[in-house]
């Protein structure tokens, strides 16, 4: 059975061209970039080249990019790094209630250390109101962290507007752009951000590598102390193959970004419309327009998301309930609860996230397969019988 992968927001396969670019750095050009002989200089050069590519994609300067072990480390470094370095200025952080766990958990950790965190609510589409950010700022606010594109419901936040508010207030502004970098334009100056997180494995690069953009002049402490790699901002011998892979992935993403976003939006809308036509008692989650080009999130009444995912898997279709990060726990997604879904609807949600290797045929297969599964599950569901 050929499988149809529709979970690109959880992770993407590494592009074969990326793998090819990485391979020599495992055992041919394997030197430690800190070594002064030629092996080392070659890998040092490769890192510099990757750094330029990453900086170019987001309109940053090369020296403003720090490579990390992924999106989670970038988020942690931004939030804890700013909090620790600016403690004398204040102890208040503003974020939203729909952030990724890699942002929420460091914020909760800081609360246990005595910091104060405001978790802003969102509207029914998952949008943060920029005015609510403005109102939440106090003299003690040192950081605002609002994600660019939501990984579960696909809503794109008004980052540029919030960026202006943060700039006017003189407060550092971080955005988790893991779902947007390489997929839609993410220009740090247009967005007005001081810190931005990205991850290679969400844009056809390898897992275990990412980057944090740190605007020149931003004060933050490193999380990992040790050698003076990354200009003292992140110790540890560089993940050279991973960094080269991230650079290649960024280069490929940049080449056809607009066309690919248009192609995916077309497939996304075909799936959304098709599901609405063929499945009654279902609703689209997330913003209808300000939406990631590849995200479809629907709630289907009277059934469990888990049952749908397992039944789709038997038919060779891979998608997820709510979010991959929460699918091992029984609690419904905090994002779906934040947009005021009932626990029942939140439990009955499915996320399809599309990517490079999806075709129109894949979408048709889903549209031809899912209604049958839903009918069978509803026939067995005590919830459906009550209705
Ligand atoms: C995947 C993801 C992360 C975590 O990135 P890792 O590289 O897996 O650590 C953070 N934020 C968002 C929005 C994500 O989708």
CSV table of C-alpha atoms and ligand atoms in Angstrom, one decimal:
chain,number,residue,atom,x,y,z
A,1,UNK,CA,0.0,0.0,0.0
A,2,UNK,CA,1.4,3.4,-0.9
A,3,UNK,CA,1.1,5.7,2.1
A,4,UNK,CA,-0.1,9.3,1.9
A,5,UNK,CA,1.7,11.5,4.4
A,6,UNK,CA,-0.3,14.5,5.6
A,7,UNK,CA,1.4,15.4,8.8
A,8,UNK,CA,4.1,17.8,7.6
A,9,UNK,CA,3.6,20.1,10.6
A,10,UNK,CA,4.8,17.3,12.9
A,11,UNK,CA,7.9,16.8,10.7
A,12,UNK,CA,8.9,16.8,7.1
A,13,UNK,CA,11.0,14.1,5.3
A,14,UNK,CA,14.5,15.4,4.6
A,15,UNK,CA,14.8,16.5,1.0
A,16,UNK,CA,17.1,14.1,-0.9
A,17,UNK,CA,19.1,17.2,-2.1
A,18,UNK,CA,19.6,18.2,1.6
A,19,UNK,CA,20.8,14.7,2.4
A,20,UNK,CA,23.2,14.9,-0.5
A,21,UNK,CA,24.6,18.2,0.7
A,22,UNK,CA,25.1,16.8,4.2
A,23,UNK,CA,26.8,13.5,3.4
A,24,UNK,CA,30.4,14.7,2.9
A,25,UNK,CA,30.3,16.4,6.3
A,26,UNK,CA,30.0,13.0,8.1
A,27,UNK,CA,33.3,11.4,7.1
A,28,UNK,CA,35.1,13.4,4.4
A,29,UNK,CA,35.0,17.0,5.6
A,30,UNK,CA,34.6,16.0,9.3
A,31,UNK,CA,37.0,18.4,11.0
A,32,UNK,CA,36.2,20.4,14.1
A,33,UNK,CA,35.4,23.9,13.0
A,34,UNK,CA,37.5,25.2,15.8
A,35,UNK,CA,40.6,23.5,14.5
A,36,UNK,CA,43.1,25.7,12.7
A,37,UNK,CA,44.3,23.2,10.1
A,38,UNK,CA,42.5,22.8,6.8
A,39,UNK,CA,39.9,20.2,7.8
A,40,UNK,CA,38.7,22.6,10.4
A,41,UNK,CA,38.8,25.6,8.1
A,42,UNK,CA,36.6,23.7,5.6
A,43,UNK,CA,33.9,23.0,8.1
A,44,UNK,CA,34.1,26.5,9.5
A,45,UNK,CA,33.6,27.8,5.9
A,46,UNK,CA,30.6,25.5,5.5
A,47,UNK,CA,29.0,26.8,8.6
A,48,UNK,CA,29.6,30.4,7.5
A,49,UNK,CA,27.9,29.6,4.2
A,50,UNK,CA,24.9,28.1,5.9
A,51,UNK,CA,24.6,31.0,8.3
A,52,UNK,CA,24.5,33.4,5.3
A,53,UNK,CA,21.7,31.5,3.7
A,54,UNK,CA,19.6,31.4,6.9
A,55,UNK,CA,20.2,35.1,7.5
A,56,UNK,CA,19.3,35.9,3.9
A,57,UNK,CA,16.0,34.1,4.1
A,58,UNK,CA,14.8,36.2,7.0
A,59,UNK,CA,16.6,39.5,6.1
A,60,UNK,CA,19.0,39.3,9.1
A,61,UNK,CA,22.7,39.8,9.3
A,62,UNK,CA,24.9,36.7,9.5
A,63,UNK,CA,26.2,37.5,13.0
A,64,UNK,CA,22.6,37.6,14.3
A,65,UNK,CA,22.1,33.9,13.7
A,66,UNK,CA,22.9,31.3,16.3
A,67,UNK,CA,22.5,27.6,15.5
A,68,UNK,CA,20.7,25.5,18.0
A,69,UNK,CA,19.6,21.9,18.4
A,70,UNK,CA,16.2,22.7,17.1
A,71,UNK,CA,13.1,24.9,17.5
A,72,UNK,CA,12.6,24.0,21.2
A,73,UNK,CA,16.1,25.1,22.1
A,74,UNK,CA,15.7,28.3,20.2
A,75,UNK,CA,12.4,29.0,22.0
A,76,UNK,CA,14.0,28.2,25.4
A,77,UNK,CA,17.1,30.3,24.7
A,78,UNK,CA,15.0,33.3,23.7
A,79,UNK,CA,12.7,33.2,26.7
A,80,UNK,CA,15.0,32.1,29.5
A,81,UNK,CA,17.9,33.9,28.0
A,82,UNK,CA,16.1,37.3,28.0
A,83,UNK,CA,14.4,36.6,31.3
A,84,UNK,CA,17.7,35.9,33.1
A,85,UNK,CA,19.7,38.7,31.5
A,86,UNK,CA,17.1,41.4,32.1
A,87,UNK,CA,16.0,40.5,35.6
A,88,UNK,CA,17.1,43.9,36.9
A,89,UNK,CA,14.8,45.6,34.4
A,90,UNK,CA,11.7,43.6,35.2
A,91,UNK,CA,10.1,40.2,35.7
A,92,UNK,CA,7.0,40.3,33.4
A,93,UNK,CA,6.5,38.3,30.2
A,94,UNK,CA,3.6,38.4,27.8
A,95,UNK,CA,2.7,35.4,25.7
A,96,UNK,CA,-0.5,33.8,24.3
A,97,UNK,CA,-2.5,30.9,25.3
A,98,UNK,CA,-2.0,29.0,22.0
A,99,UNK,CA,1.8,28.8,22.0
A,100,UNK,CA,3.8,25.6,21.3
A,101,UNK,CA,4.9,23.8,24.5
A,102,UNK,CA,8.4,24.9,23.8
A,103,UNK,CA,7.3,28.4,24.7
A,104,UNK,CA,4.6,27.7,27.3
A,105,UNK,CA,6.8,25.3,29.4
A,106,UNK,CA,9.8,27.7,29.8
A,107,UNK,CA,7.3,30.4,30.7
A,108,UNK,CA,5.8,28.1,33.4
A,109,UNK,CA,9.3,27.3,34.6
A,110,UNK,CA,10.0,31.0,34.9
A,111,UNK,CA,6.8,31.5,36.9
A,112,UNK,CA,8.1,28.9,39.4
A,113,UNK,CA,11.3,31.0,39.6
A,114,UNK,CA,9.3,34.1,40.5
A,115,UNK,CA,8.6,35.7,37.1
A,116,UNK,CA,5.1,36.8,36.2
A,117,UNK,CA,3.6,35.7,32.9
A,118,UNK,CA,0.5,36.9,31.1
A,119,UNK,CA,-1.1,34.3,28.8
A,120,UNK,CA,-3.3,36.4,26.5
A,121,UNK,CA,-6.5,34.8,25.3
A,122,UNK,CA,-7.3,34.5,21.6
A,123,UNK,CA,-10.5,34.9,19.6
A,124,UNK,CA,-12.6,32.0,18.1
A,125,UNK,CA,-10.2,31.9,15.1
A,126,UNK,CA,-7.1,31.8,17.3
A,127,UNK,CA,-6.1,35.4,16.7
A,128,UNK,CA,-4.2,37.4,19.3
A,129,UNK,CA,-5.6,41.0,19.5
A,130,UNK,CA,-2.6,43.4,19.3
A,131,UNK,CA,-4.5,45.8,21.5
A,132,UNK,CA,-4.6,43.2,24.2
A,133,UNK,CA,-0.8,43.1,24.0
A,134,UNK,CA,-0.6,46.8,24.3
A,135,UNK,CA,-2.9,46.8,27.4
A,136,UNK,CA,-0.9,44.0,29.1
A,137,UNK,CA,2.4,45.8,29.0
A,138,UNK,CA,3.6,47.2,32.3
A,139,UNK,CA,6.8,48.9,33.5
A,140,UNK,CA,8.1,45.5,34.4
A,141,UNK,CA,7.5,43.8,31.0
A,142,UNK,CA,10.8,42.6,29.5
A,143,UNK,CA,9.6,40.2,26.8
A,144,UNK,CA,6.6,39.5,24.5
A,145,UNK,CA,6.5,36.1,22.8
A,146,UNK,CA,3.8,35.4,20.2
A,147,UNK,CA,4.1,32.7,17.6
A,148,UNK,CA,4.0,33.5,13.9
A,149,UNK,CA,1.9,30.6,12.6
A,150,UNK,CA,0.1,28.2,14.9
A,151,UNK,CA,1.2,24.6,14.4
A,152,UNK,CA,-2.2,23.1,15.3
A,153,UNK,CA,-4.9,25.3,13.7
A,154,UNK,CA,-2.7,27.2,11.2
A,155,UNK,CA,-3.7,30.7,12.2
A,156,UNK,CA,-1.2,33.4,11.3
A,157,UNK,CA,-0.8,36.0,14.0
A,158,UNK,CA,-0.6,39.8,13.4
A,159,UNK,CA,3.1,39.8,14.2
A,160,UNK,CA,4.0,43.1,12.4
A,161,UNK,CA,1.3,45.0,14.3
A,162,UNK,CA,2.5,43.5,17.7
A,163,UNK,CA,6.1,44.3,16.6
A,164,UNK,CA,5.3,48.0,16.4
A,165,UNK,CA,3.7,47.9,19.8
A,166,UNK,CA,6.7,46.2,21.3
A,167,UNK,CA,9.1,48.6,19.7
A,168,UNK,CA,7.1,51.6,20.9
A,169,UNK,CA,7.2,50.2,24.5
A,170,UNK,CA,10.9,49.3,24.3
A,171,UNK,CA,10.1,45.6,25.1
A,172,UNK,CA,11.9,42.7,23.4
A,173,UNK,CA,9.7,40.7,21.0
A,174,UNK,CA,10.2,37.0,20.2
A,175,UNK,CA,8.3,35.0,17.6
A,176,UNK,CA,8.2,31.2,17.2
A,177,UNK,CA,8.4,31.0,13.4
A,178,UNK,CA,9.0,27.3,13.2
A,179,UNK,CA,5.9,26.8,11.1
A,180,UNK,CA,6.4,29.8,8.8
A,181,UNK,CA,10.1,30.1,7.9
A,182,UNK,CA,10.6,28.7,4.4
A,183,UNK,CA,6.9,28.5,3.8
A,184,UNK,CA,5.7,32.1,3.8
A,185,UNK,CA,7.7,35.4,3.9
A,186,UNK,CA,9.3,35.9,7.3
A,187,UNK,CA,11.3,39.1,7.3
A,188,UNK,CA,12.6,40.1,10.8
A,189,UNK,CA,12.4,43.8,9.9
A,190,UNK,CA,9.0,43.7,8.4
A,191,UNK,CA,7.8,41.7,11.4
A,192,UNK,CA,9.6,43.9,13.9
A,193,UNK,CA,11.0,41.1,15.9
A,194,UNK,CA,14.1,40.9,18.1
A,195,UNK,CA,14.2,37.2,18.3
A,196,UNK,CA,12.9,34.5,16.0
A,197,UNK,CA,13.0,30.7,16.3
A,198,UNK,CA,13.2,28.2,13.4
A,199,UNK,CA,13.7,24.5,13.0
A,200,UNK,CA,15.2,22.5,10.1
A,201,UNK,CA,12.9,19.5,10.2
A,202,UNK,CA,9.8,21.6,9.6
A,203,UNK,CA,11.2,22.8,6.2
A,204,UNK,CA,12.6,19.6,4.7
A,205,UNK,CA,15.9,19.7,6.6
A,206,UNK,CA,17.2,17.2,9.2
A,207,UNK,CA,15.9,16.8,12.8
A,208,UNK,CA,18.0,18.1,15.7
A,209,UNK,CA,19.1,21.4,14.3
A,210,UNK,CA,17.5,24.9,14.2
A,211,UNK,CA,18.4,28.5,14.7
A,212,UNK,CA,17.6,31.5,16.8
A,213,UNK,CA,17.8,35.0,15.3
A,214,UNK,CA,19.0,37.5,17.8
A,215,UNK,CA,18.8,41.2,16.8
A,216,UNK,CA,22.1,43.0,17.3
A,217,UNK,CA,22.0,44.6,20.8
A,218,UNK,CA,19.5,42.2,22.3
A,219,UNK,CA,20.7,41.2,25.8
A,220,UNK,CA,20.4,37.5,26.6
A,221,UNK,CA,22.3,34.9,28.5
A,222,UNK,CA,23.3,31.7,26.9
A,223,UNK,CA,21.6,28.4,28.1
A,224,UNK,CA,24.6,26.2,27.3
A,225,UNK,CA,28.0,27.3,28.8
A,226,UNK,CA,31.2,25.8,27.6
A,227,UNK,CA,33.4,26.6,24.6
A,228,UNK,CA,33.1,29.9,22.8
A,229,UNK,CA,31.3,28.5,19.7
A,230,UNK,CA,28.6,30.8,18.2
A,231,UNK,CA,30.5,33.8,19.7
A,232,UNK,CA,29.9,32.5,23.2
A,233,UNK,CA,26.2,32.4,22.7
A,234,UNK,CA,25.9,28.6,22.5
A,235,UNK,CA,28.7,26.2,23.5
A,236,UNK,CA,29.2,22.8,22.0
A,237,UNK,CA,31.0,21.6,18.8
A,238,UNK,CA,28.8,22.6,15.9
A,239,UNK,CA,26.5,20.0,14.3
A,240,UNK,CA,28.2,20.6,11.0
A,241,UNK,CA,26.1,18.1,8.8
A,242,UNK,CA,22.9,19.4,10.4
A,243,UNK,CA,23.8,23.1,9.9
A,244,UNK,CA,24.8,22.4,6.3
A,245,UNK,CA,21.5,20.6,5.9
A,246,UNK,CA,19.6,23.6,7.4
A,247,UNK,CA,21.4,25.9,4.9
A,248,UNK,CA,20.5,23.7,2.0
A,249,UNK,CA,16.9,23.4,3.1
A,250,UNK,CA,16.6,27.2,3.4
A,251,UNK,CA,18.1,27.6,-0.1
A,252,UNK,CA,15.6,25.2,-1.6
A,253,UNK,CA,12.7,26.7,0.3
A,254,UNK,CA,13.6,30.2,-1.0
A,255,UNK,CA,13.7,29.1,-4.6
A,256,UNK,CA,10.0,28.3,-5.1
A,257,UNK,CA,8.3,29.6,-2.0
A,258,UNK,CA,5.6,31.6,-3.6
A,259,UNK,CA,4.6,29.0,-6.1
A,260,UNK,CA,4.6,26.2,-3.5
A,261,UNK,CA,2.5,28.3,-1.1
A,262,UNK,CA,0.0,28.8,-3.9
A,263,UNK,CA,0.0,25.2,-4.8
A,264,UNK,CA,-0.5,24.1,-1.2
A,265,UNK,CA,-3.2,26.7,-0.6
A,266,UNK,CA,-5.2,25.3,-3.6
A,267,UNK,CA,-4.9,21.7,-2.2
A,268,UNK,CA,-5.7,22.9,1.3
A,269,UNK,CA,-8.9,24.7,0.1
A,270,UNK,CA,-9.9,21.7,-2.0
A,271,UNK,CA,-9.7,19.5,1.2
A,272,UNK,CA,-11.5,22.0,3.4
A,273,UNK,CA,-14.4,22.5,0.9
A,274,UNK,CA,-14.5,18.7,0.2
A,275,UNK,CA,-14.8,17.9,3.9
A,276,UNK,CA,-17.5,20.5,4.4
A,277,UNK,CA,-19.5,19.1,1.5
A,278,UNK,CA,-19.2,15.4,2.5
A,279,UNK,CA,-19.2,15.4,6.3
A,280,UNK,CA,-22.1,16.9,8.2
A,281,UNK,CA,-21.6,18.1,11.8
A,282,UNK,CA,-18.1,19.2,11.2
A,283,UNK,CA,-16.3,22.6,11.5
A,284,UNK,CA,-13.1,24.2,10.4
A,285,UNK,CA,-10.8,25.3,13.2
A,286,UNK,CA,-8.5,28.3,12.8
A,287,UNK,CA,-8.8,31.4,10.7
A,288,UNK,CA,-10.5,30.9,7.3
A,289,UNK,CA,-8.1,33.4,5.6
A,290,UNK,CA,-5.1,34.2,7.7
A,291,UNK,CA,-4.0,30.7,7.6
A,292,UNK,CA,-0.8,28.6,6.9
A,293,UNK,CA,-1.0,27.4,3.2
A,294,UNK,CA,-0.7,23.8,4.3
A,295,UNK,CA,-3.0,23.5,7.3
A,296,UNK,CA,-6.5,21.9,7.6
A,297,UNK,CA,-7.9,21.4,11.1
A,298,UNK,CA,-11.4,20.1,11.5
A,299,UNK,CA,-13.6,19.0,14.4
A,300,UNK,CA,-16.0,16.2,13.6
A,301,UNK,CA,-18.9,15.8,16.1
A,302,UNK,CA,-19.7,12.6,17.9
A,303,UNK,CA,-16.3,10.8,17.3
A,304,UNK,CA,-12.9,10.6,18.8
A,305,UNK,CA,-9.9,12.0,16.8
A,306,UNK,CA,-7.9,9.0,17.8
A,307,UNK,CA,-10.3,6.5,16.2
A,308,UNK,CA,-10.2,8.5,13.0
A,309,UNK,CA,-6.4,8.7,12.9
A,310,UNK,CA,-6.1,4.9,13.5
A,311,UNK,CA,-8.7,4.1,10.9
A,312,UNK,CA,-7.1,6.4,8.3
A,313,UNK,CA,-3.7,4.8,9.1
A,314,UNK,CA,-5.2,1.4,8.2
A,315,UNK,CA,-6.0,3.0,4.8
A,316,UNK,CA,-2.5,4.3,4.4
A,317,UNK,CA,-3.3,7.9,5.3
A,318,UNK,CA,-1.1,9.6,8.0
A,319,UNK,CA,-2.6,12.6,9.8
A,320,UNK,CA,-2.9,13.7,13.4
A,321,UNK,CA,-5.4,14.6,16.1
A,322,UNK,CA,-4.9,18.2,17.3
A,323,UNK,CA,-1.2,18.2,17.6
A,324,UNK,CA,1.5,15.6,17.5
A,325,UNK,CA,3.0,16.9,20.7
A,326,UNK,CA,-0.2,16.3,22.7
A,327,UNK,CA,-1.5,13.2,21.0
A,328,UNK,CA,0.1,10.9,23.7
A,329,UNK,CA,-1.9,12.6,26.5
A,330,UNK,CA,-5.6,12.4,27.2
A,331,UNK,CA,-6.0,16.1,27.8
A,332,UNK,CA,-7.5,17.9,24.8
A,333,UNK,CA,-5.2,20.4,23.0
A,334,UNK,CA,-4.8,23.7,24.9
A,335,UNK,CA,-5.1,25.4,21.6
A,336,UNK,CA,-8.5,24.0,20.8
A,337,UNK,CA,-9.7,24.8,24.3
A,338,UNK,CA,-8.4,28.4,23.9
A,339,UNK,CA,-10.6,28.9,20.8
A,340,UNK,CA,-13.5,27.8,23.0
A,341,UNK,CA,-14.2,24.4,21.6
A,342,UNK,CA,-16.0,22.1,24.0
A,343,UNK,CA,-13.9,19.1,25.2
A,344,UNK,CA,-16.0,16.9,23.0
A,345,UNK,CA,-15.3,18.8,19.8
A,346,UNK,CA,-11.6,19.2,20.8
A,347,UNK,CA,-11.4,15.4,21.1
A,348,UNK,CA,-13.0,15.0,17.7
A,349,UNK,CA,-10.4,17.0,15.8
A,350,UNK,CA,-8.2,16.0,12.9
A,351,UNK,CA,-5.2,17.9,11.6
A,352,UNK,CA,-4.0,17.4,8.0
A,353,UNK,CA,-0.8,19.3,7.1
A,354,UNK,CA,0.3,19.2,3.5
A,355,UNK,CA,3.7,19.4,1.9
A,356,UNK,CA,6.0,19.2,-1.1
A,357,UNK,CA,5.1,15.6,-2.0
A,358,UNK,CA,1.3,15.8,-1.8
A,359,UNK,CA,-0.8,15.8,-5.0
A,360,UNK,CA,-4.4,16.5,-5.9
A,361,UNK,CA,-4.9,12.8,-6.0
A,362,UNK,CA,-3.9,12.5,-2.4
A,363,UNK,CA,-6.6,15.0,-1.4
A,364,UNK,CA,-9.2,13.0,-3.5
A,365,UNK,CA,-8.2,9.8,-1.7
A,366,UNK,CA,-8.7,11.4,1.7
A,367,UNK,CA,-12.1,12.8,0.6
A,368,UNK,CA,-13.1,9.4,-0.7
A,369,UNK,CA,-11.9,7.6,2.4
A,370,UNK,CA,-12.8,9.7,5.4
A,371,UNK,CA,-16.6,9.9,5.1
A,372,UNK,CA,-16.9,6.0,5.1
A,373,UNK,CA,-14.8,5.9,8.3
A,374,UNK,CA,-16.8,8.6,9.9
A,375,UNK,CA,-20.1,6.8,9.1
A,376,UNK,CA,-18.8,3.5,10.5
A,377,UNK,CA,-17.6,5.2,13.7
A,378,UNK,CA,-20.7,7.2,14.1
A,379,UNK,CA,-22.8,4.1,13.8
A,380,UNK,CA,-21.0,2.7,16.8
A,381,UNK,CA,-20.9,6.0,18.8
A,382,UNK,CA,-23.2,6.4,21.8
A,383,UNK,CA,-22.8,10.2,21.4
A,384,UNK,CA,-24.1,10.1,17.8
A,385,UNK,CA,-27.1,8.0,18.8
A,386,UNK,CA,-28.2,10.5,21.4
A,387,UNK,CA,-28.3,13.3,18.8
B,1,LIG,C1,8.0,21.7,15.9
B,1,LIG,C2,7.8,23.0,16.6
B,1,LIG,C3,8.7,23.4,17.6
B,1,LIG,C4,9.8,22.5,18.1
B,1,LIG,O1,10.8,22.4,17.2
B,1,LIG,P1,11.8,21.2,17.4
B,1,LIG,O2,12.9,21.4,16.4
B,1,LIG,O3,11.1,19.9,17.2
B,1,LIG,O4,12.4,21.3,18.8
B,1,LIG,C5,8.5,24.6,18.2
B,1,LIG,N1,7.4,25.4,17.8
B,1,LIG,C6,6.6,25.1,16.8
B,1,LIG,C7,5.5,26.0,16.4
B,1,LIG,C8,6.7,23.8,16.2
B,1,LIG,O5,5.9,23.5,15.3
